[in-house]
Short mmCIF file of C-alpha atoms and ligand atoms in Angstrom, two decimals:
data_model
loop_
_atom_site.label_atom_id
_atom_site.label_comp_id
_atom_site.label_asym_id
_atom_site.label_seq_id
_atom_site.Cartn_x
_atom_site.Cartn_y
_atom_site.Cartn_z
CA MET A 1237 0.00 0.00 0.00
CA GLY A 1238 1.53 3.27 -1.12
CA ILE A 1239 -0.17 6.66 -1.08
CA LYS A 1240 -3.81 7.01 -2.01
CA PHE A 1241 -5.75 10.27 -2.37
CA GLU A 1242 -9.52 9.88 -2.19
CA SER A 1243 -11.55 12.92 -3.30
CA LEU A 1244 -9.06 15.14 -1.55
CA SER A 1245 -9.48 18.91 -1.59
CA HIS A 1246 -7.48 21.59 0.15
CA PHE A 1247 -8.59 25.18 0.68
CA TYR A 1248 -6.36 27.83 2.23
CA SER A 1249 -8.50 29.96 4.47
CA GLY A 1250 -8.27 33.72 4.19
CA VAL A 1251 -9.00 36.39 6.76
CA LYS A 1252 -12.51 36.58 5.35
CA LYS A 1253 -14.40 33.54 4.12
CA GLU A 1254 -14.54 34.85 0.57
CA ASP A 1255 -10.74 35.14 0.54
CA SER A 1256 -10.22 31.40 0.87
CA VAL A 1257 -8.30 29.78 -2.01
CA VAL A 1258 -9.17 26.43 -3.53
CA ALA A 1259 -5.66 25.04 -4.05
CA ILE A 1260 -6.52 21.45 -5.04
CA LYS A 1261 -9.90 19.99 -5.72
CA ASP A 1262 -11.28 16.45 -5.69
CA ILE A 1263 -8.02 14.64 -6.28
CA ASN A 1264 -8.01 10.87 -6.72
CA LEU A 1265 -4.57 9.43 -7.10
CA TYR A 1266 -2.61 6.30 -6.33
CA ILE A 1267 1.14 6.09 -5.98
CA GLU A 1268 2.90 2.76 -5.57
CA GLU A 1269 5.11 2.27 -2.54
CA LYS A 1270 8.01 1.11 -4.72
CA ASN A 1271 9.54 1.46 -8.18
CA GLU A 1272 7.65 4.48 -9.49
CA PHE A 1273 9.33 7.56 -10.93
CA ILE A 1274 6.64 10.20 -11.28
CA ALA A 1275 7.06 13.73 -12.57
CA LEU A 1276 4.57 16.26 -11.24
CA CYS A 1277 4.15 19.11 -13.70
CA GLY A 1278 1.93 22.14 -14.17
CA GLN A 1279 2.14 25.89 -14.11
CA THR A 1280 2.96 27.89 -11.01
CA GLY A 1281 -0.12 28.02 -8.81
CA SER A 1282 -1.62 24.82 -10.27
CA GLY A 1283 -1.47 23.03 -6.91
CA LYS A 1284 1.68 20.88 -7.09
CA SER A 1285 3.20 21.85 -3.80
CA THR A 1286 -0.14 21.74 -1.97
CA LEU A 1287 -0.64 18.23 -3.36
CA VAL A 1288 2.75 16.87 -2.29
CA GLN A 1289 2.55 18.43 1.18
CA HIS A 1290 -0.31 16.06 1.91
CA MET A 1291 1.93 13.09 1.18
CA ASN A 1292 3.63 13.32 4.53
CA ALA A 1293 0.86 15.16 6.32
CA LEU A 1294 2.55 18.55 6.34
CA LEU A 1295 -0.89 19.70 5.25
CA LEU A 1296 -4.14 18.00 6.23
CA PRO A 1297 -7.02 17.71 3.77
CA THR A 1298 -9.90 20.17 3.97
CA SER A 1299 -12.11 17.33 2.74
CA GLY A 1300 -11.54 13.82 1.50
CA ILE A 1301 -8.87 11.52 2.85
CA ILE A 1302 -5.34 10.41 2.14
CA LYS A 1303 -4.00 6.98 3.00
CA ILE A 1304 -0.27 6.87 3.52
CA PHE A 1305 0.97 3.28 3.96
CA ASP A 1306 -2.40 2.30 5.45
CA ASN A 1307 -2.53 5.30 7.80
CA VAL A 1308 -5.74 7.18 7.13
CA ILE A 1309 -5.35 10.95 7.37
CA THR A 1310 -8.40 13.20 7.46
CA SER A 1311 -9.11 16.82 8.19
CA LYS A 1312 -9.68 15.95 11.83
CA LYS A 1313 -6.38 16.58 13.52
CA LYS A 1314 -7.22 14.77 16.74
CA LYS A 1315 -8.33 11.55 15.08
CA ASN A 1316 -5.23 11.17 12.94
CA PRO A 1317 -2.50 8.64 13.70
CA PRO A 1318 0.91 9.86 14.96
CA LEU A 1319 2.51 11.73 12.08
CA LYS A 1320 6.21 11.29 12.87
CA PRO A 1321 6.46 7.65 11.68
CA ILE A 1322 4.69 8.66 8.47
CA ARG A 1323 7.06 11.55 7.91
CA LYS A 1324 10.01 9.22 8.29
CA ARG A 1325 8.74 7.16 5.37
CA VAL A 1326 8.12 10.02 2.95
CA GLY A 1327 11.19 12.25 2.68
CA PHE A 1328 11.10 15.73 1.16
CA VAL A 1329 13.89 17.54 -0.63
CA PHE A 1330 12.57 21.08 -0.75
CA GLN A 1331 13.77 23.76 -3.15
CA PHE A 1332 17.22 25.05 -2.25
CA PRO A 1333 17.56 22.58 0.66
CA GLU A 1334 21.05 23.91 1.38
CA TYR A 1335 19.46 26.98 2.99
CA GLN A 1336 18.48 24.74 5.88
CA LEU A 1337 22.00 23.65 6.81
CA PHE A 1338 22.96 24.88 10.26
CA GLU A 1339 25.33 22.56 12.13
CA GLU A 1340 29.07 23.04 12.76
CA THR A 1341 30.13 20.10 10.61
CA VAL A 1342 28.76 18.32 7.58
CA LEU A 1343 28.50 15.05 9.54
CA LYS A 1344 26.46 16.66 12.34
CA ASP A 1345 24.16 18.19 9.79
CA ILE A 1346 23.53 14.89 8.01
CA MET A 1347 22.99 13.16 11.38
CA PHE A 1348 20.34 15.63 12.49
CA ALA A 1349 17.29 14.02 10.85
CA PRO A 1350 18.16 10.36 11.59
CA LYS A 1351 18.48 11.38 15.25
CA ILE A 1352 15.11 13.15 15.20
CA PHE A 1353 13.65 9.92 13.86
CA GLY A 1354 14.93 7.99 16.83
CA ASN A 1355 18.30 6.58 15.78
CA LYS A 1356 20.94 6.43 18.51
CA ASP A 1357 24.17 8.41 17.90
CA LEU A 1358 26.23 5.54 16.50
CA GLU A 1359 23.44 4.28 14.28
CA ALA A 1360 22.75 7.81 13.00
CA LYS A 1361 26.46 8.25 12.34
CA ASN A 1362 26.74 5.01 10.36
CA LYS A 1363 23.70 5.86 8.27
CA SER A 1364 25.01 9.36 7.66
CA VAL A 1365 28.42 8.12 6.54
CA GLU A 1366 26.69 5.68 4.18
CA ALA A 1367 24.55 8.45 2.70
CA ALA A 1368 27.61 10.70 2.35
CA LYS A 1369 29.41 7.91 0.43
CA LEU A 1370 26.46 7.54 -1.90
CA LEU A 1371 26.73 11.24 -2.70
CA GLY A 1372 30.52 11.21 -2.94
CA ILE A 1373 31.01 13.68 -0.07
CA GLU A 1374 32.63 11.42 2.53
CA GLU A 1375 35.87 13.45 2.32
CA ILE A 1376 34.23 16.60 3.70
CA LEU A 1377 32.39 15.21 6.72
CA GLU A 1378 34.41 17.22 9.25
CA LYS A 1379 34.23 20.50 7.31
CA SER A 1380 31.82 23.31 8.06
CA PRO A 1381 28.84 23.08 5.68
CA PHE A 1382 29.21 26.82 5.10
CA ASN A 1383 32.65 26.58 3.48
CA LEU A 1384 31.47 24.46 0.56
CA SER A 1385 30.43 25.12 -3.01
CA GLY A 1386 26.70 25.45 -3.74
CA GLY A 1387 26.63 22.00 -5.37
CA GLN A 1388 28.35 20.38 -2.38
CA MET A 1389 26.00 22.11 0.07
CA ARG A 1390 23.06 20.72 -1.82
CA LYS A 1391 24.55 17.22 -1.64
CA VAL A 1392 24.96 17.58 2.14
CA ALA A 1393 21.31 18.56 2.46
CA ILE A 1394 20.22 15.61 0.31
CA ALA A 1395 22.43 13.23 2.31
CA GLY A 1396 20.54 14.39 5.39
CA ILE A 1397 17.32 13.08 3.87
CA LEU A 1398 18.77 9.84 2.50
CA ALA A 1399 20.34 9.09 5.88
CA TYR A 1400 16.97 8.28 7.45
CA ASP A 1401 16.12 6.05 4.50
CA PRO A 1402 12.59 7.15 3.55
CA ASP A 1403 10.63 4.78 1.29
CA ILE A 1404 9.32 7.53 -0.94
CA LEU A 1405 11.23 10.66 -1.95
CA VAL A 1406 9.51 13.88 -2.96
CA LEU A 1407 11.84 16.25 -4.82
CA ASP A 1408 10.77 19.84 -5.41
CA GLU A 1409 12.83 21.25 -8.33
CA PRO A 1410 16.02 19.59 -7.05
CA THR A 1411 18.13 20.97 -9.93
CA ARG A 1412 17.03 24.58 -9.55
CA GLY A 1413 19.99 26.96 -9.48
CA LEU A 1414 22.53 24.29 -10.52
CA ASP A 1415 24.59 24.45 -13.71
CA PRO A 1416 23.84 21.74 -16.33
CA LYS A 1417 26.67 19.51 -15.10
CA GLY A 1418 25.57 19.77 -11.46
CA ALA A 1419 21.95 19.21 -12.45
CA LYS A 1420 22.83 16.06 -14.40
CA GLU A 1421 24.93 14.73 -11.53
CA ILE A 1422 22.09 15.17 -9.02
CA MET A 1423 19.47 13.66 -11.33
CA GLU A 1424 21.68 10.65 -12.13
CA LEU A 1425 22.06 10.13 -8.43
CA PHE A 1426 18.31 10.13 -7.76
CA TYR A 1427 17.80 7.83 -10.71
CA LYS A 1428 20.36 5.43 -9.30
CA ILE A 1429 18.63 5.47 -5.91
CA HIS A 1430 15.35 4.74 -7.67
CA LYS A 1431 16.81 1.87 -9.72
CA ASP A 1432 19.10 0.28 -7.13
CA PHE A 1433 16.79 0.50 -4.11
CA GLY A 1434 13.40 0.51 -5.86
CA LYS A 1435 12.46 3.82 -4.24
CA THR A 1436 9.45 5.65 -5.52
CA ILE A 1437 10.35 9.20 -6.55
CA ILE A 1438 7.99 12.10 -7.09
CA LEU A 1439 9.75 14.89 -8.92
CA ILE A 1440 8.27 18.37 -9.26
CA SER A 1441 9.91 19.95 -12.29
CA HIS A 1442 9.30 22.48 -15.04
CA ASP A 1443 12.19 21.11 -17.08
CA MET A 1444 10.58 18.80 -19.61
CA ASN A 1445 13.96 17.47 -20.74
CA ILE A 1446 14.65 16.20 -17.23
CA VAL A 1447 11.07 14.97 -16.84
CA TYR A 1448 11.14 13.03 -20.11
CA LYS A 1449 14.51 11.52 -19.43
CA TYR A 1450 13.97 10.25 -15.89
CA ALA A 1451 10.27 9.84 -15.10
CA SER A 1452 8.04 7.13 -16.48
CA ARG A 1453 4.67 8.48 -15.34
CA ILE A 1454 3.67 12.13 -15.61
CA ILE A 1455 0.97 13.86 -13.59
CA VAL A 1456 -0.06 17.31 -14.79
CA MET A 1457 -1.94 19.69 -12.52
CA GLN A 1458 -4.09 22.48 -13.89
CA ASN A 1459 -6.14 24.88 -11.75
CA GLY A 1460 -5.97 22.56 -8.76
CA GLN A 1461 -7.13 19.51 -10.66
CA LYS A 1462 -5.40 16.51 -12.14
CA ALA A 1463 -5.41 17.14 -15.89
CA TYR A 1464 -3.22 14.19 -16.96
CA ASP A 1465 -1.95 11.09 -15.23
CA GLY A 1466 -0.21 8.51 -17.33
CA ASP A 1467 2.60 7.40 -19.52
CA LYS A 1468 5.18 9.99 -20.63
CA VAL A 1469 5.43 8.78 -24.22
CA GLU A 1470 1.65 8.82 -24.67
CA LEU A 1471 1.47 12.39 -23.38
CA PHE A 1472 3.46 13.76 -26.32
CA LYS A 1473 2.02 11.56 -29.07
CA ASN A 1474 -0.61 14.15 -29.94
CA ASP A 1475 -1.05 17.87 -29.33
CA ASN A 1476 -2.86 17.59 -25.99
CA TYR A 1477 0.29 18.53 -24.11
CA LYS A 1478 -0.07 22.06 -25.53
CA SER A 1479 -3.39 22.65 -23.80
CA LEU A 1480 -1.65 21.54 -20.59
CA ALA A 1481 0.85 24.39 -21.12
CA LEU A 1482 3.78 21.98 -21.40
CA THR A 1483 6.69 22.32 -23.80
CA LYS A 1484 7.86 19.39 -25.85
CA PRO A 1485 11.16 17.84 -24.75
CA GLU A 1486 14.08 18.72 -27.07
CA VAL A 1487 14.70 15.11 -28.00
CA LEU A 1488 11.15 14.81 -29.35
CA ASN A 1489 11.52 18.00 -31.42
CA SER A 1490 14.69 16.49 -32.90
CA ILE A 1491 12.90 13.22 -33.65
CA ASP A 1492 10.06 15.11 -35.36
CA ARG A 1493 12.53 16.99 -37.56
CA ILE A 1494 14.55 13.91 -38.48
CA ASN A 1495 11.41 11.95 -39.30
CA SER A 1496 9.98 14.70 -41.48
CA LYS A 1497 13.21 15.73 -43.26
CA LEU A 1498 14.73 12.29 -43.75
CA ASN A 1499 11.53 10.31 -43.91
CA TYR A 1500 12.57 8.12 -40.97
CA GLN A 1501 10.21 6.56 -38.49
CA ILE A 1502 11.98 6.97 -35.20
CA ASP A 1503 9.63 6.49 -32.27
CA TYR A 1504 9.35 8.55 -29.09
CA ASN A 1505 10.99 5.88 -26.93
CA HIS A 1506 14.25 7.83 -26.95
CA PHE A 1507 14.66 9.81 -23.81
CA ASP A 1508 17.61 12.07 -24.49
CA ILE A 1509 19.83 13.12 -27.38
CA ASP A 1510 22.49 10.45 -26.70
CA ASP A 1511 19.80 7.81 -26.81
CA LEU A 1512 18.61 9.18 -30.16
CA LEU A 1513 22.14 9.38 -31.58
CA SER A 1514 22.87 5.76 -30.77
CA SER A 1515 19.69 4.70 -32.63
CA LEU A 1516 20.67 6.85 -35.61
CA ARG A 1517 24.12 5.24 -35.72
CA LYS A 1518 22.46 1.83 -35.82
CA VAL A 1519 20.19 2.89 -38.68
CA ASN A 1520 23.20 4.27 -40.62
CA ASN A 1521 25.27 1.14 -40.07
CA HIS A 1522 22.53 -0.96 -41.58
CA GLU A 1523 22.20 1.20 -44.69
P1 ADP B 33 2.27 25.22 -7.32
O1 ADP B 33 3.13 24.41 -6.39
O2 ADP B 33 1.82 24.46 -8.51
O3 ADP B 33 2.90 26.53 -7.69
P2 ADP B 33 0.60 25.79 -5.00
O4 ADP B 33 0.15 24.50 -4.41
O5 ADP B 33 1.76 26.48 -4.34
O6 ADP B 33 0.91 25.57 -6.57
O7 ADP B 33 -0.60 26.81 -5.04
C1 ADP B 33 -1.91 26.48 -5.40
C2 ADP B 33 -2.82 27.67 -5.09
O8 ADP B 33 -2.88 27.86 -3.69
C3 ADP B 33 -2.35 28.99 -5.69
O9 ADP B 33 -3.49 29.74 -6.04
C4 ADP B 33 -1.61 29.64 -4.53
O10 ADP B 33 -1.63 31.04 -4.65
C5 ADP B 33 -2.43 29.17 -3.35
N1 ADP B 33 -1.61 29.04 -2.11
C6 ADP B 33 -0.49 28.29 -1.95
N2 ADP B 33 -0.03 28.37 -0.68
C7 ADP B 33 -0.89 29.21 -0.03
C8 ADP B 33 -0.96 29.68 1.31
N3 ADP B 33 -0.08 29.32 2.24
N4 ADP B 33 -1.99 30.52 1.62
C9 ADP B 33 -2.90 30.89 0.70
N5 ADP B 33 -2.89 30.47 -0.58
C10 ADP B 33 -1.91 29.64 -0.95
#
């Protein structure tokens, strides 16, 4: 049992009743506990961050329910199960997570969350060192997190989430502010975590190249409602993506041009330019 939204709506209340904002409305959604890589897309204000904040009960529904690993969460605060164990299982990497670093050393910073979630010092340390190795930052554990490059700081912040080993990872624009090389490095890392450990990942991103390369399922929000939920290749097979205010990934524009200019029939199951080039080489070698 993963995460299930049942007719979930969330309104932000204003000072006056008429000022309240309907952020998401009547959402039904199921996310598997393992092995999913979902991109959550949609324009600013479409409800993405309100939606994901329900996934570890940072926000409670205004109406409807959400089931998180069999825990039923409703609008009624007092009747809900303890939220800490749920929060341990759904980890969030917020935008610019490095802004939340605060400890004297990198190691202490990474250990902070595992300790909050009940690990004893030694256990928290072992998990933190493991997470640091995964991110390739084990050499800087005794440094101050404030004397690092932006990319390294971000890795420290991400290690702090991985160290408590959540089942599901929610990533809010994790590549924002990084150069292309740094962005690729971080995305490859999350993809590896997804593949090697079967973790479900929910990625909020406006970058359709990243979305098309790494996700398999795409959910598109529009005006607080789910406007698309399905396969990434299907989404771009016709023009419907335009009405969802999405841009076409570059690799698909290239495929369209090659197919029309050279009369090829390359399909959309190529997820980045390298992927496309290797198919083209094969076609050429056979000619
Ligand atoms: P997105 O993540 O897609 O940008 P949000 O979930 O942040 O969308 O916002 C959905 C709607 O809820 C928007 O109209 C936004 O202005 C409103 N909203 C978001 N957070 C708050 C808040 N704390 N108080 C009032 N309105 C909010």
